[in-house]
Coordinates of N, CA and C in Angstrom, one line a residue:
M121 N 98.0 -2.5 139.9 CA 99.0 -1.1 139.7 C 99.8 -0.2 140.8
L122 N 100.5 0.0 140.0 CA 101.3 1.0 141.3 C 101.6 2.3 139.8
T123 N 101.1 3.4 140.5 CA 102.1 4.8 139.9 C 102.9 5.3 140.8
T124 N 103.9 5.7 140.3 CA 104.5 6.9 141.2 C 105.9 7.4 140.3
N125 N 106.6 9.0 140.9 CA 107.5 9.1 140.6 C 109.0 8.0 140.8
I126 N 110.0 8.5 139.9 CA 110.6 7.4 139.9 C 111.3 7.9 141.6
T127 N 111.6 9.5 142.0 CA 112.1 9.5 143.1 C 111.3 8.9 143.8
L128 N 110.4 8.4 143.6 CA 109.4 8.0 145.2 C 109.7 6.7 145.3
A129 N 110.5 6.0 144.4 CA 110.3 4.5 144.6 C 110.8 3.7 145.6
E130 N 111.7 4.3 146.1 CA 112.6 3.8 147.5 C 111.8 4.3 148.5
K131 N 111.2 5.2 148.5 CA 110.9 5.7 150.1 C 109.8 5.1 150.6
Y132 N 109.0 4.5 150.2 CA 108.6 3.4 150.8 C 108.2 2.1 150.4
D133 N 108.2 1.4 151.6 CA 108.2 -0.5 151.4 C 107.2 -0.6 151.0
Y134 N 106.6 -1.6 150.0 CA 105.6 -1.8 149.8 C 105.1 -3.2 150.0
L135 N 106.1 -3.7 150.2 CA 106.2 -5.1 150.8 C 106.9 -5.3 152.3
S136 N 106.1 -3.8 153.1 CA 106.3 -4.0 154.5 C 105.1 -5.0 155.1
D137 N 105.2 -5.3 156.2 CA 104.2 -5.8 157.0 C 102.9 -5.7 156.6
K138 N 102.7 -4.2 157.0 CA 101.2 -3.7 156.9 C 100.6 -3.8 155.5
F139 N 101.4 -3.4 154.5 CA 101.1 -3.6 152.8 C 100.4 -5.0 153.4
K140 N 101.2 -6.4 153.7 CA 101.0 -7.5 153.6 C 99.7 -7.7 154.1
K141 N 99.3 -7.3 155.3 CA 98.4 -7.4 156.1 C 97.2 -6.7 155.1
A142 N 97.6 -5.6 154.7 CA 96.2 -5.3 154.0 C 96.1 -6.2 152.6
F143 N 97.1 -6.7 152.0 CA 96.4 -7.7 151.1 C 96.3 -8.9 151.4
T144 N 96.5 -9.2 152.7 CA 95.9 -10.5 152.9 C 94.5 -10.3 153.6
F145 N 94.3 -9.3 153.9 CA 92.7 -9.0 154.3 C 91.8 -8.9 153.1
L146 N 92.3 -8.4 151.7 CA 91.6 -8.0 150.5 C 91.6 -9.6 149.7
R147 N 92.5 -10.9 150.0 CA 92.7 -11.9 149.4 C 91.8 -13.1 150.3
E148 N 91.8 -12.9 151.6 CA 91.0 -13.6 152.3 C 89.8 -13.2 153.2
T149 N 89.4 -12.3 152.5 CA 88.1 -11.8 152.9 C 87.2 -12.3 151.6
D150 N 85.4 -12.6 152.7 CA 84.6 -11.9 151.7 C 84.0 -11.1 151.6
L151 N 84.8 -10.3 151.2 CA 84.7 -8.9 150.9 C 83.1 -8.4 150.5
A152 N 82.3 -8.9 149.6 CA 81.2 -8.4 148.5 C 80.0 -8.8 150.3
S153 N 80.2 -9.5 151.1 CA 79.5 -10.0 152.3 C 79.9 -8.2 153.4
L154 N 81.1 -7.9 153.5 CA 81.1 -6.9 154.3 C 80.1 -5.5 154.2
P155 N 79.4 -5.5 155.3 CA 78.6 -3.9 154.8 C 79.4 -3.0 155.3
T156 N 79.0 -1.8 154.5 CA 79.6 -0.5 154.8 C 80.1 -0.2 155.9
G157 N 81.3 0.6 156.2 CA 82.0 1.1 157.2 C 83.3 1.1 157.4
R158 N 83.6 0.7 159.0 CA 84.9 0.5 159.0 C 85.2 -1.1 159.3
A159 N 85.9 -1.4 158.9 CA 86.4 -2.9 159.2 C 88.0 -3.2 159.7
E160 N 87.9 -4.0 160.3 CA 89.0 -3.8 161.5 C 90.2 -4.7 161.0
I161 N 91.5 -4.3 160.9 CA 92.8 -5.2 160.5 C 93.8 -5.3 161.3
D162 N 94.4 -4.2 161.7 CA 95.0 -4.2 163.1 C 95.5 -2.3 163.3
G163 N 94.4 -2.2 164.2 CA 93.7 -0.9 164.7 C 93.8 0.4 163.6
D164 N 94.6 1.3 164.0 CA 94.6 2.4 163.5 C 95.9 2.6 162.5
E165 N 96.8 1.0 162.5 CA 98.0 1.2 161.7 C 97.4 0.7 160.5
V166 N 96.3 0.2 160.3 CA 95.8 -0.7 158.9 C 94.3 -1.0 159.3
Y167 N 93.4 -0.2 158.3 CA 92.0 -0.9 158.7 C 91.2 -0.3 157.4
A168 N 90.1 -0.8 157.0 CA 89.6 -1.1 155.6 C 88.1 0.2 156.3
S169 N 88.1 0.9 155.0 CA 86.7 1.6 154.5 C 86.0 0.8 153.5
V170 N 84.5 0.1 154.0 CA 83.9 -0.4 153.0 C 82.8 0.6 152.3
Q171 N 82.9 0.9 151.2 CA 81.8 1.6 150.6 C 81.0 1.5 149.8
S172 N 79.6 1.9 149.2 CA 79.4 1.8 148.6 C 78.5 2.9 147.9
Y173 N 78.3 3.0 146.2 CA 78.2 4.1 146.1 C 77.7 4.1 144.8
T174 N 77.2 5.1 143.7 CA 77.0 4.9 142.2 C 77.7 6.3 141.7
T175 N 78.6 5.8 141.1 CA 79.4 7.1 140.3 C 78.9 8.2 139.6
M176 N 80.0 9.1 140.1 CA 79.5 10.3 139.7 C 80.0 11.4 138.5
T177 N 80.1 12.1 138.2 CA 80.6 13.1 137.3 C 81.6 13.8 138.2
V178 N 82.6 14.5 136.8 CA 84.0 14.8 137.4 C 83.5 15.8 138.4
E179 N 82.3 16.9 138.3 CA 82.5 18.0 138.9 C 82.2 17.6 140.1
E180 N 81.5 16.4 140.5 CA 81.1 15.9 141.5 C 82.1 15.0 142.4
C181 N 82.9 15.0 141.8 CA 84.1 14.1 142.8 C 85.8 14.5 142.5
A182 N 86.1 16.0 143.5 CA 87.1 16.5 143.5 C 88.3 15.2 143.5
F183 N 89.6 16.1 143.4 CA 90.6 15.7 143.8 C 91.0 15.2 145.4
E184 N 91.6 14.7 146.0 CA 92.2 14.2 147.3 C 93.1 13.8 147.4
S185 N 94.0 14.2 148.8 CA 94.8 13.5 149.1 C 95.4 13.1 151.2
H186 N 96.1 12.2 151.0 CA 96.0 12.3 152.8 C 97.6 12.6 152.7
L187 N 97.9 12.9 154.3 CA 99.0 13.1 154.9 C 99.7 11.6 155.9
E188 N 98.5 11.4 156.4 CA 99.1 10.1 157.0 C 98.8 9.0 156.8
Y189 N 98.0 8.5 155.8 CA 98.2 7.1 155.2 C 98.1 6.8 153.6
F190 N 98.3 5.8 153.6 CA 98.6 5.1 151.6 C 96.8 5.0 151.9
D191 N 96.4 4.6 150.9 CA 95.4 4.2 150.1 C 95.4 3.0 149.6
V192 N 94.7 2.2 149.6 CA 95.2 0.7 148.9 C 93.2 0.7 148.4
Q193 N 93.2 1.4 147.1 CA 91.5 1.6 146.7 C 91.4 -0.3 145.7
Y194 N 90.7 -0.9 146.3 CA 90.3 -2.1 145.7 C 88.8 -2.1 145.4
V195 N 88.8 -2.5 144.1 CA 87.0 -2.5 143.6 C 86.7 -3.5 143.6
V196 N 85.4 -3.9 144.8 CA 84.7 -5.3 144.5 C 83.9 -5.9 143.6
E197 N 83.1 -4.8 143.6 CA 82.1 -4.8 142.3 C 82.0 -3.2 141.4
G198 N 81.4 -3.3 140.2 CA 81.5 -2.5 139.2 C 82.9 -2.2 138.7
E199 N 82.6 -0.2 138.1 CA 83.7 0.2 137.7 C 84.0 1.5 137.5
E200 N 85.0 2.0 137.8 CA 85.3 3.5 138.0 C 86.6 4.5 137.1
C201 N 86.3 5.4 137.1 CA 87.0 6.3 136.5 C 88.1 7.0 137.4
F202 N 89.5 6.8 137.6 CA 90.0 6.9 138.8 C 91.2 7.9 138.4
G203 N 91.1 9.4 139.0 CA 91.8 9.8 138.1 C 93.3 10.6 139.1
Y204 N 94.3 10.3 138.8 CA 95.2 10.7 139.6 C 96.4 11.7 139.2
E205 N 97.0 12.4 140.2 CA 97.9 13.3 139.8 C 98.8 14.2 141.0
P206 N 100.3 14.0 140.4 CA 101.3 14.4 141.8 C 100.3 15.9 142.7
V207 N 100.6 15.6 143.9 CA 100.2 16.4 144.8 C 100.3 18.1 144.4
K208 N 101.8 17.8 143.7 CA 102.8 19.1 143.6 C 101.9 20.1 142.6
N209 N 101.3 19.6 141.7 CA 100.7 20.2 140.5 C 98.9 20.3 141.0
L210 N 98.8 20.2 142.0 CA 97.3 20.6 142.2 C 96.9 22.0 143.4
T211 N 96.0 22.3 143.0 CA 95.9 23.9 143.7 C 95.0 23.3 144.7
P212 N 95.6 23.5 146.9 CA 94.0 22.8 147.1 C 92.9 24.0 147.2
S213 N 91.6 23.1 147.8 CA 90.4 24.1 147.7 C 89.8 24.1 149.3
M214 N 90.8 23.9 150.2 CA 90.6 23.9 151.5 C 91.8 23.5 152.2
D215 N 92.0 24.0 153.6 CA 92.4 23.5 153.8 C 93.1 22.2 154.8
Y216 N 93.7 21.9 155.0 CA 94.0 20.4 155.4 C 93.1 20.0 156.7
D217 N 92.5 19.1 156.8 CA 91.6 18.3 157.8 C 92.5 17.4 158.4
A218 N 92.8 18.1 159.5 CA 93.6 16.7 160.1 C 92.9 15.5 160.8
E219 N 91.6 15.7 161.4 CA 90.7 15.0 162.2 C 90.5 14.0 160.4
R220 N 90.4 13.9 159.6 CA 89.8 13.3 158.5 C 91.1 12.7 157.6
D221 N 92.5 13.2 157.4 CA 93.3 13.0 157.0 C 92.9 13.1 156.0
L222 N 92.7 14.3 155.5 CA 92.1 14.4 154.2 C 92.0 16.4 153.9
I223 N 92.2 16.5 152.5 CA 92.4 17.6 151.4 C 92.1 17.6 150.2
F224 N 90.8 18.5 149.7 CA 90.7 18.3 148.7 C 91.6 19.5 147.5
Y225 N 91.0 19.3 146.2 CA 92.1 20.3 145.4 C 91.3 20.6 144.3
N226 N 91.1 21.7 143.9 CA 90.6 22.3 142.5 C 91.2 21.1 141.5
E227 N 90.0 20.9 140.5 CA 90.1 20.0 139.2 C 91.2 20.8 138.3
P228 N 92.5 19.7 138.1 CA 93.7 20.2 137.2 C 93.3 20.4 135.8
D229 N 94.0 21.1 135.0 CA 94.0 21.6 133.6 C 94.4 19.8 132.6
D230 N 94.6 19.3 133.8 CA 95.6 18.1 133.2 C 95.6 17.1 134.1
A231 N 95.0 15.7 134.1 CA 95.4 14.9 135.0 C 95.3 13.2 134.2
G232 N 96.0 12.2 134.5 CA 95.8 11.0 134.3 C 95.0 10.3 134.9
S233 N 94.4 9.1 134.5 CA 93.3 8.0 134.8 C 93.4 6.9 134.2
V234 N 93.1 6.2 135.4 CA 92.6 4.8 134.8 C 91.2 4.1 135.0
I235 N 90.8 3.2 134.6 CA 89.4 2.7 134.8 C 89.5 1.8 135.9
L236 N 89.1 1.2 136.8 CA 89.5 0.3 137.7 C 88.2 -0.3 137.8
K237 N 88.6 -1.6 137.4 CA 87.3 -2.5 137.6 C 87.2 -3.7 139.1
A238 N 86.1 -4.5 138.4 CA 86.3 -5.6 139.5 C 87.7 -6.3 139.7
G239 N 88.1 -6.6 140.8 CA 89.6 -7.1 140.8 C 90.8 -6.2 140.9
D240 N 90.5 -4.9 140.1 CA 91.5 -4.0 140.3 C 92.1 -3.0 141.4
F241 N 93.3 -2.5 141.8 CA 93.5 -1.4 142.9 C 94.2 -1.1 142.7
A242 N 94.5 0.2 143.3 CA 95.4 1.1 143.2 C 96.1 1.6 144.1
I243 N 97.3 1.7 144.5 CA 98.0 2.4 145.6 C 98.8 3.3 145.3
V244 N 97.7 4.0 146.3 CA 98.2 6.1 146.6 C 99.0 6.3 148.0
P245 N 100.3 6.7 147.0 CA 100.6 7.4 148.6 C 100.5 9.1 148.7
P246 N 100.7 9.7 149.7 CA 100.2 10.8 150.3 C 101.0 11.6 149.3
E247 N 101.8 11.5 148.6 CA 102.5 12.5 147.3 C 101.4 12.6 146.3
D248 N 100.6 11.5 145.9 CA 99.5 11.8 144.9 C 98.2 11.9 145.4
G249 N 97.8 13.0 144.5 CA 96.0 13.3 144.5 C 95.2 12.1 143.7
H250 N 94.4 12.0 144.6 CA 93.6 10.7 143.1 C 91.8 11.9 143.5
A251 N 91.2 11.3 142.4 CA 89.7 11.5 142.3 C 88.9 10.1 142.1
P252 N 88.7 9.6 143.1 CA 87.9 8.4 142.9 C 86.3 8.6 142.8
R253 N 85.6 7.5 142.8 CA 84.5 7.9 142.4 C 83.7 8.3 141.1
R254 N 84.5 8.6 140.3 CA 84.0 9.1 138.6 C 83.5 8.1 138.0
M255 N 82.4 8.7 137.5 CA 82.1 7.1 136.0 C 82.8 7.3 135.0
T256 N 82.8 6.2 134.0 CA 83.4 5.9 133.3 C 82.4 6.8 131.9
K257 N 83.1 6.4 130.8 CA 82.1 6.7 129.9 C 80.5 5.8 129.6
N258 N 80.3 4.7 130.4 CA 79.3 3.8 130.2 C 78.5 4.8 131.3
G259 N 78.9 5.5 131.8 CA 77.5 6.1 132.6 C 77.5 5.5 134.0
P260 N 76.8 6.3 135.1 CA 77.0 5.7 136.3 C 76.6 4.7 136.6
C261 N 77.5 4.0 137.5 CA 77.4 2.3 138.3 C 77.4 2.7 139.3
P262 N 77.1 1.6 139.7 CA 77.2 0.9 141.0 C 78.7 0.4 141.6
V263 N 78.8 0.5 142.7 CA 80.2 0.6 143.2 C 79.8 0.0 144.2
K264 N 81.3 -1.6 144.8 CA 81.1 -1.4 146.4 C 82.7 -2.0 146.2
K265 N 83.6 -0.5 147.0 CA 85.1 -0.4 147.0 C 85.5 -0.9 148.5
I266 N 86.4 -1.5 148.4 CA 87.0 -1.3 150.1 C 88.4 -0.3 150.0
V267 N 88.6 0.7 150.7 CA 90.0 1.1 150.8 C 90.6 1.1 152.1
V268 N 91.8 0.0 151.7 CA 92.8 -0.3 153.1 C 93.8 1.1 153.4
K269 N 93.2 1.3 154.5 CA 94.2 2.8 155.2 C 95.3 2.3 155.3
V270 N 96.8 2.4 155.2 CA 97.7 2.1 155.2 C 98.8 3.0 156.3
K271 N 98.9 3.2 157.2 CA 99.6 4.2 158.2 C 100.9 4.4 157.9
L272 N 101.4 5.6 157.4 CA 103.1 5.8 156.9 C 103.4 5.1 158.0

C-alpha cells in the first residue's frame, strides 16, 4: 500500500536501490526471529528498527512525521490501526527533534486510517504524518513490526 497526493507521485523514486534494499531485507530475512532494536541493512542510508509492543488507544499514539527518512512500516505479527494525514493539515505539538528525526502533532479533527495486518506495509514519505501503534476495534493486540528507515 502506498497512498499519497498526486503532486508527490513523481517527487520520489520508490523503485530506487535504497527501496530495493529495504524490500529485499523484508523478503529475505527471518523477521520473526529478529530481536528488538536496530538491524543493519546499509548503514544510515537504509536500516531497520525492530519493534515489539501492544497496541494502544488513540490518546496514547500521537501523529508523527520525519524529515530525513521515509518509513516502510511492515507488520510481522498482529494488527494495528495506522492513521495518516498530510503534515500540512496537522498542528505540531513540539519542535522538530533533529537528533531523533521526529516531530509529534496534535490529534486532527479528521484523518484517514488503514488496518495493517501481518504481511502488510505502508510507505510514509516526509510529507505525511502517521499514527502507528493504535488498537483496532478488536482491542489491544501484541504487534511485532519492522520499520525500515530509508534516507531521502
